[in-house]
Short mmCIF file of N, CA and C and ligand atoms in Angstrom, two decimals:
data_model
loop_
_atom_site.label_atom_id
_atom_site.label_comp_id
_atom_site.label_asym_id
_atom_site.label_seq_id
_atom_site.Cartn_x
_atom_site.Cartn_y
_atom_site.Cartn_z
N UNK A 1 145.47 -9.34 -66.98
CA UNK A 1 146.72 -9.51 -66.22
C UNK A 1 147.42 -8.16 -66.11
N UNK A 2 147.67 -7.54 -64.96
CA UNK A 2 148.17 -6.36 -64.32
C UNK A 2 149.69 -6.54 -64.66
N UNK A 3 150.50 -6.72 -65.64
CA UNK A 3 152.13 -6.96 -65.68
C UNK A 3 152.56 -5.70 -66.64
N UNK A 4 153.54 -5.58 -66.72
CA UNK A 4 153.89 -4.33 -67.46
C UNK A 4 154.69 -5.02 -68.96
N UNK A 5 155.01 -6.39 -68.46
CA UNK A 5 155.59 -7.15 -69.38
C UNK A 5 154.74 -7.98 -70.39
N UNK A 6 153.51 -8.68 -69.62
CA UNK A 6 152.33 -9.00 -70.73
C UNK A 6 151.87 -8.12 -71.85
N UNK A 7 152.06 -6.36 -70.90
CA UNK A 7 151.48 -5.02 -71.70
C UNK A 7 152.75 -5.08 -72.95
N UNK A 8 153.77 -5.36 -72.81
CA UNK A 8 154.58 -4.96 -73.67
C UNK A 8 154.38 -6.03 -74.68
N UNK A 9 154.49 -7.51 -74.39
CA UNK A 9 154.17 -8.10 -75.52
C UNK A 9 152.82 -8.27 -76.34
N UNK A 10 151.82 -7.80 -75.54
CA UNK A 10 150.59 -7.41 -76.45
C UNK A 10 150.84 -6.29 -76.84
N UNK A 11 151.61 -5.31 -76.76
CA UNK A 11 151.81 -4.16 -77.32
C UNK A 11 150.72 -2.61 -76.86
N UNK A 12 150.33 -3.11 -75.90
CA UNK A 12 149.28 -1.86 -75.64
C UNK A 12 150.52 -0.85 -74.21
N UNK A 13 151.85 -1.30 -74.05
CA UNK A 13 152.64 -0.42 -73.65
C UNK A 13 153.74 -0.64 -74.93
N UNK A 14 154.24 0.51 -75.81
CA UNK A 14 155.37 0.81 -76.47
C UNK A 14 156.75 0.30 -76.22
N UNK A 15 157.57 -0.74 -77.21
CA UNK A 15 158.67 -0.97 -76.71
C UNK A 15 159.28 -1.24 -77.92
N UNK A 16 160.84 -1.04 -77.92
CA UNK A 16 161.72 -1.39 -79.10
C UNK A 16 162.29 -3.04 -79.26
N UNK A 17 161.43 -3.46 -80.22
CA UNK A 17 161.09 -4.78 -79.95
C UNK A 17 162.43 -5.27 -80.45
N UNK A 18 163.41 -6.13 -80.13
CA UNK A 18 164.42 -6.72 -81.28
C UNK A 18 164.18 -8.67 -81.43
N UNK A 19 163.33 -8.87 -81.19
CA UNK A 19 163.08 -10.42 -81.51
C UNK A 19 161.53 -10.80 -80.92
N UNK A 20 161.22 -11.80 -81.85
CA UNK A 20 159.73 -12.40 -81.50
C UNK A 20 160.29 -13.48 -82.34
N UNK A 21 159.39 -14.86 -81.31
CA UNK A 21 158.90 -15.95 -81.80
C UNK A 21 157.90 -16.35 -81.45
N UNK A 22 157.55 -17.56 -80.87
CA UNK A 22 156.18 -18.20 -80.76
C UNK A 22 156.32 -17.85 -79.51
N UNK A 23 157.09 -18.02 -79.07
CA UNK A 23 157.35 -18.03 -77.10
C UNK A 23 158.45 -17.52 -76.39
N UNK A 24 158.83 -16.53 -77.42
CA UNK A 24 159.79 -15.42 -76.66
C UNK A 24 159.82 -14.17 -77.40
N UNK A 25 159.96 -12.68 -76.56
CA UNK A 25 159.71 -11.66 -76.78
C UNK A 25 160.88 -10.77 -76.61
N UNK A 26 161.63 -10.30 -76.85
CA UNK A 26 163.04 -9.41 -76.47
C UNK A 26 163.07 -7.98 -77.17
N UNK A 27 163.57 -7.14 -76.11
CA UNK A 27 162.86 -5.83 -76.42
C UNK A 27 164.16 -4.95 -75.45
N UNK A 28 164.37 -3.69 -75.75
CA UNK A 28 164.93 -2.96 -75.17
C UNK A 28 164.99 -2.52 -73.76
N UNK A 29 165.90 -2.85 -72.67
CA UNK A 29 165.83 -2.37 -71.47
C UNK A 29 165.40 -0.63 -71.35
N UNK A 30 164.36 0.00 -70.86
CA UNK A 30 164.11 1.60 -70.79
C UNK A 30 164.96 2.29 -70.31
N UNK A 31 166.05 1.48 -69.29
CA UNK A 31 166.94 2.07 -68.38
C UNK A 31 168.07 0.96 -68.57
N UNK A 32 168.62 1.27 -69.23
CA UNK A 32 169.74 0.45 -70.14
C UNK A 32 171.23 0.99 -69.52
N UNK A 33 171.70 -0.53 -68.84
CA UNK A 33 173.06 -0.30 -67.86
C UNK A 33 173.68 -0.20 -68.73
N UNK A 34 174.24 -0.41 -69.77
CA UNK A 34 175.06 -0.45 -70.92
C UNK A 34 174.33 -0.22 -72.56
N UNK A 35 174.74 0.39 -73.58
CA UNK A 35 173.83 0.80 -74.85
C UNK A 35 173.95 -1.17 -75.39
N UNK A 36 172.71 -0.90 -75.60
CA UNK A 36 172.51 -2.27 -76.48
C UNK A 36 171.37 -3.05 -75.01
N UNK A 37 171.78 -3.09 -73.50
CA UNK A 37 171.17 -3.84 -72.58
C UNK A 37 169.41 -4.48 -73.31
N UNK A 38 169.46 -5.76 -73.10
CA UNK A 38 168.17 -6.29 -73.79
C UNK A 38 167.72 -7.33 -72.74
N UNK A 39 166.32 -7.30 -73.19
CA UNK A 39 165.27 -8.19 -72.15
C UNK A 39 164.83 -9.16 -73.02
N UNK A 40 165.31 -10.51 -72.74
CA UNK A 40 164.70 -11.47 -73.03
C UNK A 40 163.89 -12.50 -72.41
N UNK A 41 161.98 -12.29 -72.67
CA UNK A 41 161.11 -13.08 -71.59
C UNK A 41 160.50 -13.65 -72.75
N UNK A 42 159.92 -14.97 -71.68
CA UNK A 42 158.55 -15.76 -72.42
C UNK A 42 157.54 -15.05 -72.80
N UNK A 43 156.89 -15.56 -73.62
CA UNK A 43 155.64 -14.86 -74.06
C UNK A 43 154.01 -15.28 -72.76
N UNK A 44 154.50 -16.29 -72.30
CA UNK A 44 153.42 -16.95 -71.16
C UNK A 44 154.15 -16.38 -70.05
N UNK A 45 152.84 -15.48 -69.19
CA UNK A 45 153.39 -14.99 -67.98
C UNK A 45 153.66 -15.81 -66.66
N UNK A 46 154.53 -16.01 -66.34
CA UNK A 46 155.33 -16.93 -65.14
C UNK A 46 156.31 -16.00 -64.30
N UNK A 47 155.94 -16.24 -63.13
CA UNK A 47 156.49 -15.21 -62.40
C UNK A 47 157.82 -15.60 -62.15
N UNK A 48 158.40 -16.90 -61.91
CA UNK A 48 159.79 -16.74 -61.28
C UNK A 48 160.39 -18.36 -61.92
N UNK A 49 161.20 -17.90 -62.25
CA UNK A 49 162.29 -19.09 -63.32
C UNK A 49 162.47 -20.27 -62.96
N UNK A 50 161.57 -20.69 -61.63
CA UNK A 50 162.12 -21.79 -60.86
C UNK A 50 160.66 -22.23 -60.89
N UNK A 51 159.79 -21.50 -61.93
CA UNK A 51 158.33 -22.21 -61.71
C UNK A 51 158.29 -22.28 -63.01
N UNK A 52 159.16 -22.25 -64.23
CA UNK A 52 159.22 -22.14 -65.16
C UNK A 52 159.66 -23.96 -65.58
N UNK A 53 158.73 -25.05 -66.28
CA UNK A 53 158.90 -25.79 -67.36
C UNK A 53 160.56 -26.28 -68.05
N UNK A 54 161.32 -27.42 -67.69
CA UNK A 54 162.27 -27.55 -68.26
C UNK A 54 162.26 -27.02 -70.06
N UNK A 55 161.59 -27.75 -70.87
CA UNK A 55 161.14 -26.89 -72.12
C UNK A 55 160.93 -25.40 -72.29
N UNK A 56 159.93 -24.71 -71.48
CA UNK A 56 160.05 -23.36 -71.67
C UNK A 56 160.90 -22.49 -71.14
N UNK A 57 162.45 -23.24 -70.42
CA UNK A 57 163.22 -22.37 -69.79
C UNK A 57 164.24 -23.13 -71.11
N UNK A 58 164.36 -23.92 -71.88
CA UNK A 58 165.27 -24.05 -72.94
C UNK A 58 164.86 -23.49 -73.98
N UNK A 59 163.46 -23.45 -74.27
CA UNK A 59 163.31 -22.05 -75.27
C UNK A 59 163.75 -20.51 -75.23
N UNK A 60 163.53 -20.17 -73.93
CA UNK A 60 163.85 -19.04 -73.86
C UNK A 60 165.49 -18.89 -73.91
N UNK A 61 166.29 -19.94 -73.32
CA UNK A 61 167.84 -19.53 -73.33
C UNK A 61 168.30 -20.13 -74.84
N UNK A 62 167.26 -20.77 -75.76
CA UNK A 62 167.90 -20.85 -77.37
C UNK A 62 167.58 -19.09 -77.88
N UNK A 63 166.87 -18.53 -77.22
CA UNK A 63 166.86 -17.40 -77.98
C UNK A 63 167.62 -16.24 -77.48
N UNK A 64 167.99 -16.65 -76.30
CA UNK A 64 168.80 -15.92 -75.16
C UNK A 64 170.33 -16.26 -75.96
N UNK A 65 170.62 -17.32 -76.97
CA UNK A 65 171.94 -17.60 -77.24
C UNK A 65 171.85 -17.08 -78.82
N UNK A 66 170.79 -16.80 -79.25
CA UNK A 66 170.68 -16.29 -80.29
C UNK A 66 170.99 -14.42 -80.56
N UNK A 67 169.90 -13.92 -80.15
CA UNK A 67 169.72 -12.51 -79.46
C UNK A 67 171.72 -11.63 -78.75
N UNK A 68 171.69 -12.95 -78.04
CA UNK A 68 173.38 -12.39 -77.34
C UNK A 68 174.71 -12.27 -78.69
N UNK A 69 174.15 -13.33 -79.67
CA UNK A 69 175.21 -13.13 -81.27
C UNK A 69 175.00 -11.66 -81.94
N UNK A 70 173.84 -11.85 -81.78
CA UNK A 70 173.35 -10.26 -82.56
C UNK A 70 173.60 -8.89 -81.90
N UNK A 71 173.67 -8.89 -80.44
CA UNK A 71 174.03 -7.63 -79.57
C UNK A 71 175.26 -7.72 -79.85
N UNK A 72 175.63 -8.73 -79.41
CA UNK A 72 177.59 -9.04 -79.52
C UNK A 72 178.23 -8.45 -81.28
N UNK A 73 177.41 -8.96 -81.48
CA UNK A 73 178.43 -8.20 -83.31
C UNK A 73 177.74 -6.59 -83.69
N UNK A 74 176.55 -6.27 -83.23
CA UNK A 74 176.25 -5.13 -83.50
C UNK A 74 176.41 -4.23 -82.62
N UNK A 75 177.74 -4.05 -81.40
CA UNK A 75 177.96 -3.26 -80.98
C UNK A 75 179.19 -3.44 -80.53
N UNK A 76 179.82 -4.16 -81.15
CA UNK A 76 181.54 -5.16 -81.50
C UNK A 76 181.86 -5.30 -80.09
N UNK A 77 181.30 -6.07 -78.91
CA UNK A 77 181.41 -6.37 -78.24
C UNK A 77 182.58 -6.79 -77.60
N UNK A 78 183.09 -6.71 -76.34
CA UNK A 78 184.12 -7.44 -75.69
C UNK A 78 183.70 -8.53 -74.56
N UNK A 79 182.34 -8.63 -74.61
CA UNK A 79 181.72 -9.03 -73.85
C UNK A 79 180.23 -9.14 -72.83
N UNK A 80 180.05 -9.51 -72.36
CA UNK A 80 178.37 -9.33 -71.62
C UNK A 80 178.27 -10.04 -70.48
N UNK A 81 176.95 -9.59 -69.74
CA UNK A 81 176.85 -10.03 -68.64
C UNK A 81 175.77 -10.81 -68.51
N UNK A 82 175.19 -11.93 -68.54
CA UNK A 82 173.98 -12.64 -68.98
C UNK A 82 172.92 -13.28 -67.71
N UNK A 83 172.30 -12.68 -66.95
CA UNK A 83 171.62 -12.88 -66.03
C UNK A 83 170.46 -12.49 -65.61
N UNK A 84 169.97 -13.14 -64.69
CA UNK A 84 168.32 -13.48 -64.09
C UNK A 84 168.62 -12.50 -62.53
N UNK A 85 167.61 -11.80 -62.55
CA UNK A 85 167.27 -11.43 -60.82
C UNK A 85 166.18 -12.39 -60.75
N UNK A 86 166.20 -13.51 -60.10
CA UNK A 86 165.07 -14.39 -59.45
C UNK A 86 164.61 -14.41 -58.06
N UNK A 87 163.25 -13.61 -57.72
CA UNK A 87 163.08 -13.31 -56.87
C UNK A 87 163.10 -11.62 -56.40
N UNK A 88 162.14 -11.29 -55.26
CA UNK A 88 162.81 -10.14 -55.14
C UNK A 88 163.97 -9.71 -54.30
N UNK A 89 164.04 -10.87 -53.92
CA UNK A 89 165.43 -10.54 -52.49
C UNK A 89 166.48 -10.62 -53.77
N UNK A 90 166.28 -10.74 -54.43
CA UNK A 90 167.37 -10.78 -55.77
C UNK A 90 167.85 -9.78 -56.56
N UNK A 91 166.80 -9.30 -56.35
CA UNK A 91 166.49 -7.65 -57.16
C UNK A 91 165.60 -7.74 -58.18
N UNK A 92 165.05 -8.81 -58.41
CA UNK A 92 163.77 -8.84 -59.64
C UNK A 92 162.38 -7.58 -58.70
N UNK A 93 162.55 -6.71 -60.31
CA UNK A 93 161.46 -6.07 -59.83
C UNK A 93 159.98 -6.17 -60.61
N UNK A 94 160.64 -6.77 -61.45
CA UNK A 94 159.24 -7.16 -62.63
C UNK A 94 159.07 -8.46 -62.20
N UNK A 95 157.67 -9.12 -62.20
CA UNK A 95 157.64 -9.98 -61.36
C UNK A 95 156.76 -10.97 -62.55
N UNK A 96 157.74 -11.14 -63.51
CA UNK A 96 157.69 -11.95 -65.24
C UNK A 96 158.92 -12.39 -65.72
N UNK A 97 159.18 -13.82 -65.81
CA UNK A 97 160.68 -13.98 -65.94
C UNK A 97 160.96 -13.45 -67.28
N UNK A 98 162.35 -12.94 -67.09
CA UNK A 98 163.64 -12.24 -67.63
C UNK A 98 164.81 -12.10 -67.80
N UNK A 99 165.40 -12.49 -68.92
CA UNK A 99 167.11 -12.56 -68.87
C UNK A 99 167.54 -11.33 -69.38
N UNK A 100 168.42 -10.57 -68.67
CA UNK A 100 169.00 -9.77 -68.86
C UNK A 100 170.07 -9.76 -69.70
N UNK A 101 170.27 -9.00 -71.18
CA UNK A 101 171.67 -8.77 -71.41
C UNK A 101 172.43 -7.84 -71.71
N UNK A 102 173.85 -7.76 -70.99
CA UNK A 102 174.16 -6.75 -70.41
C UNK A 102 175.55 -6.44 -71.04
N UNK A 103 175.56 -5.43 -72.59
CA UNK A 103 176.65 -5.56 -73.34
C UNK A 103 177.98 -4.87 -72.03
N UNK A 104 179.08 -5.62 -72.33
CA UNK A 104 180.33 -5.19 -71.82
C UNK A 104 181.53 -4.76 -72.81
N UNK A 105 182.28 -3.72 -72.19
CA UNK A 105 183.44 -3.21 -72.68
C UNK A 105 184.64 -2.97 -72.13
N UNK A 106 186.13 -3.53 -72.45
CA UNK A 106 186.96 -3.07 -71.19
C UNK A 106 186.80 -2.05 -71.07
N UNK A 107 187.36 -1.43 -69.87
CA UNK A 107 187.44 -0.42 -69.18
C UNK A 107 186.02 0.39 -69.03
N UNK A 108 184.60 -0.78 -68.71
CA UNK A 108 183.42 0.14 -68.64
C UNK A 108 183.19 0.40 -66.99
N UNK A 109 184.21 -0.39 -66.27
CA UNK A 109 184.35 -0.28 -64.81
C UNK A 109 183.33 -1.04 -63.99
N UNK A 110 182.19 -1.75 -64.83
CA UNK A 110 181.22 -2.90 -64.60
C UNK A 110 181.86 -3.69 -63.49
N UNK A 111 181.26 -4.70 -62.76
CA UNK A 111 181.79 -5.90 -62.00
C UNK A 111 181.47 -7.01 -62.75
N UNK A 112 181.38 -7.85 -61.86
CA UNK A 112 180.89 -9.47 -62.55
C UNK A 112 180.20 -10.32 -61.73
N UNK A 113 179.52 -11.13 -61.72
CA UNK A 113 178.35 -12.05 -60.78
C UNK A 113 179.37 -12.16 -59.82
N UNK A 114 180.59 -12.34 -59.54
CA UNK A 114 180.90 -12.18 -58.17
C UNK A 114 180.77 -10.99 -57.26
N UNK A 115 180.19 -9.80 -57.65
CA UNK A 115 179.49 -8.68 -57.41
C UNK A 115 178.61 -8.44 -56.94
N UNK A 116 177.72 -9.42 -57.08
CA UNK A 116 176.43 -9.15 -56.30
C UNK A 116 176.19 -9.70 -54.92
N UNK A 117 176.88 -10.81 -54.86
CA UNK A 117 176.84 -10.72 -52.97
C UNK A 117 177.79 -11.64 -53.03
N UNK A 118 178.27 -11.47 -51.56
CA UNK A 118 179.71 -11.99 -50.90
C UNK A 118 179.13 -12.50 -49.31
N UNK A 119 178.57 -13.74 -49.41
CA UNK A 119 178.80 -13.45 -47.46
C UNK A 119 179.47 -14.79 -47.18
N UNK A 120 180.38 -14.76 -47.61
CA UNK A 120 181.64 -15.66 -47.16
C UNK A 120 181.42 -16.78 -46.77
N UNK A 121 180.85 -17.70 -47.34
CA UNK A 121 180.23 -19.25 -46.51
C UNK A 121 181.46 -20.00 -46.54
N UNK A 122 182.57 -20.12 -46.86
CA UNK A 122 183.90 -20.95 -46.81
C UNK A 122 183.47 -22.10 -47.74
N UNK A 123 184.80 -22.53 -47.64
CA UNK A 123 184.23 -23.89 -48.88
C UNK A 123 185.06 -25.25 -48.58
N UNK A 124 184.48 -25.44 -46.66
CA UNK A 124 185.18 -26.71 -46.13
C UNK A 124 183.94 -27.66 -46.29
N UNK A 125 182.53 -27.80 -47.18
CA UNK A 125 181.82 -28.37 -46.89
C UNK A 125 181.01 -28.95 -48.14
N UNK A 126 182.10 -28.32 -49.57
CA UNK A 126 181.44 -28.38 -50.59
C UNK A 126 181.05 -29.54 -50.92
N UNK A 127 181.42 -30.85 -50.15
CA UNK A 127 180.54 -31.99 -50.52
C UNK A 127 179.10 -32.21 -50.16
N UNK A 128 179.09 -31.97 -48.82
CA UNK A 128 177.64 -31.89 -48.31
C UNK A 128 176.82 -30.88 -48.79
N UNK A 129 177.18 -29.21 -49.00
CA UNK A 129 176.35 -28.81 -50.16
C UNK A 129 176.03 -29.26 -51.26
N UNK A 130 177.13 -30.14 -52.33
CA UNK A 130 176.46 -30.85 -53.30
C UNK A 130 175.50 -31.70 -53.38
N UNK A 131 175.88 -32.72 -52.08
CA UNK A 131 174.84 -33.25 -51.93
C UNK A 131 173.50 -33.03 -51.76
N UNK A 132 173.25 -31.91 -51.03
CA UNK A 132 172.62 -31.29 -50.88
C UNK A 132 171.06 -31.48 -51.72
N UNK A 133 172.04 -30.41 -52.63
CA UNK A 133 171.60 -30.35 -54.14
C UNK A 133 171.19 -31.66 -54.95
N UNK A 134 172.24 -32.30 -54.91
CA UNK A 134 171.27 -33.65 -55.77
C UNK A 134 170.53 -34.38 -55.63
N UNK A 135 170.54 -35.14 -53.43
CA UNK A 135 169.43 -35.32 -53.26
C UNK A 135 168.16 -34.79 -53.74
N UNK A 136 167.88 -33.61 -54.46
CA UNK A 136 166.44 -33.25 -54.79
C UNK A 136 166.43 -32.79 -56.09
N UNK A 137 167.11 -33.33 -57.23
CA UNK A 137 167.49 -33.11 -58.55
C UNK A 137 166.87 -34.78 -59.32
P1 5GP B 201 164.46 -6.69 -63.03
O1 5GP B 201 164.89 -5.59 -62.12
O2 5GP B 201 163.05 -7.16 -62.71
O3 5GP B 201 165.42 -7.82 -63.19
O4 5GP B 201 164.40 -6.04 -64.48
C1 5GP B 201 163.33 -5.32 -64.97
C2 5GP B 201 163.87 -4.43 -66.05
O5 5GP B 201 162.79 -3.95 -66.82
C3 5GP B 201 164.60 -3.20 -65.51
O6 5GP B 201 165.94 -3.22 -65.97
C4 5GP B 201 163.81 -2.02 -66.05
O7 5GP B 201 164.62 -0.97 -66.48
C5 5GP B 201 163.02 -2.62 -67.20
N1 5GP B 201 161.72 -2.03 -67.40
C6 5GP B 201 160.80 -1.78 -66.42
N2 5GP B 201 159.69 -1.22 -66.98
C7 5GP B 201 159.93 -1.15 -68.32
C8 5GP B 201 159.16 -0.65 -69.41
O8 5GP B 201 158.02 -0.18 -69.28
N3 5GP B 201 159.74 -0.73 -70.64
C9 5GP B 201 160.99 -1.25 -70.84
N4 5GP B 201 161.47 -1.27 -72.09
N5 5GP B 201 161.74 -1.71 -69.82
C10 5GP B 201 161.22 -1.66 -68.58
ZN1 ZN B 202 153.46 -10.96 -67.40
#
């Protein structure tokens, strides 16, 4: 398997590992938006979070809630930013799911998930979008 992320959890690419279990791997972002930024993926390669197993997407966010206690007190946190690029129109460039976490500090001048896109859909219709949605839930 050609992934850079399989390479890291078999270890034949170098990484600063901060958690392993049976089925999750978390390791240091190389290009770290904030000191502390951490990658938390499955150990089974799956390309995109929406092809990902109700079970193996609750394993990964028990360790995703674990991992975020330990960044959070070991760098006395004010906060974080906890998210997925899914897809590449998303900005996922590793193409192995991944939760990003993204220590915050006031005044680090960061944004927030309302940041990443704006294209104004109004919100005279939010019933029929819900519906939307649950029809296929
Ligand atoms: P994405 O853009 O796919 O959501 O996130 C991929 C992340 O993986 C990026 O933040 C990038 O800096 C990080 N990354 C890419 N290659 C490597 C690598 O070889 N080692 C480590 N530690 N991080 C990497
Ligand atoms: Zn992989």
């Amino acid at each position: 398997m050609d992934c850079i992320f399989c390479k890291i959890i078999s270890g034949s690419i170098p990484s600063h590992k901060v958690y392993e279990n049976d089925s999750v791997f978390a390791f240091l972002d190389i290009y770290p938006c904030s000191e502390g930024h951490t990658i938390v993926m499955p150990k089974k390669h799956i390309g995109l979070f929406t092809e990902m197993t109700e079970k193996d997407a609750s394993d990964l966010f028990a360790s995703v809630n674990i991992i975020s206690k330990a960044v959070s007190r070991a760098f006395n946190l004010d906060g974080m930013n906890i998210g997925m690029n899914v897809g590449e129109v998303a900005g996922q460039s590793v193409p192995h799911v991944h939760v990003h976490i993204i220590p915050r500090k006031r005044g680090d001048n960061g944004g927030s998930m309302h940041s990443i896109v704006e294209t104004n859909p109004g919100n005279e219709n939010l019933a029929d979008i819900a519906d939307r949605i649950k029809e296929l839930l």
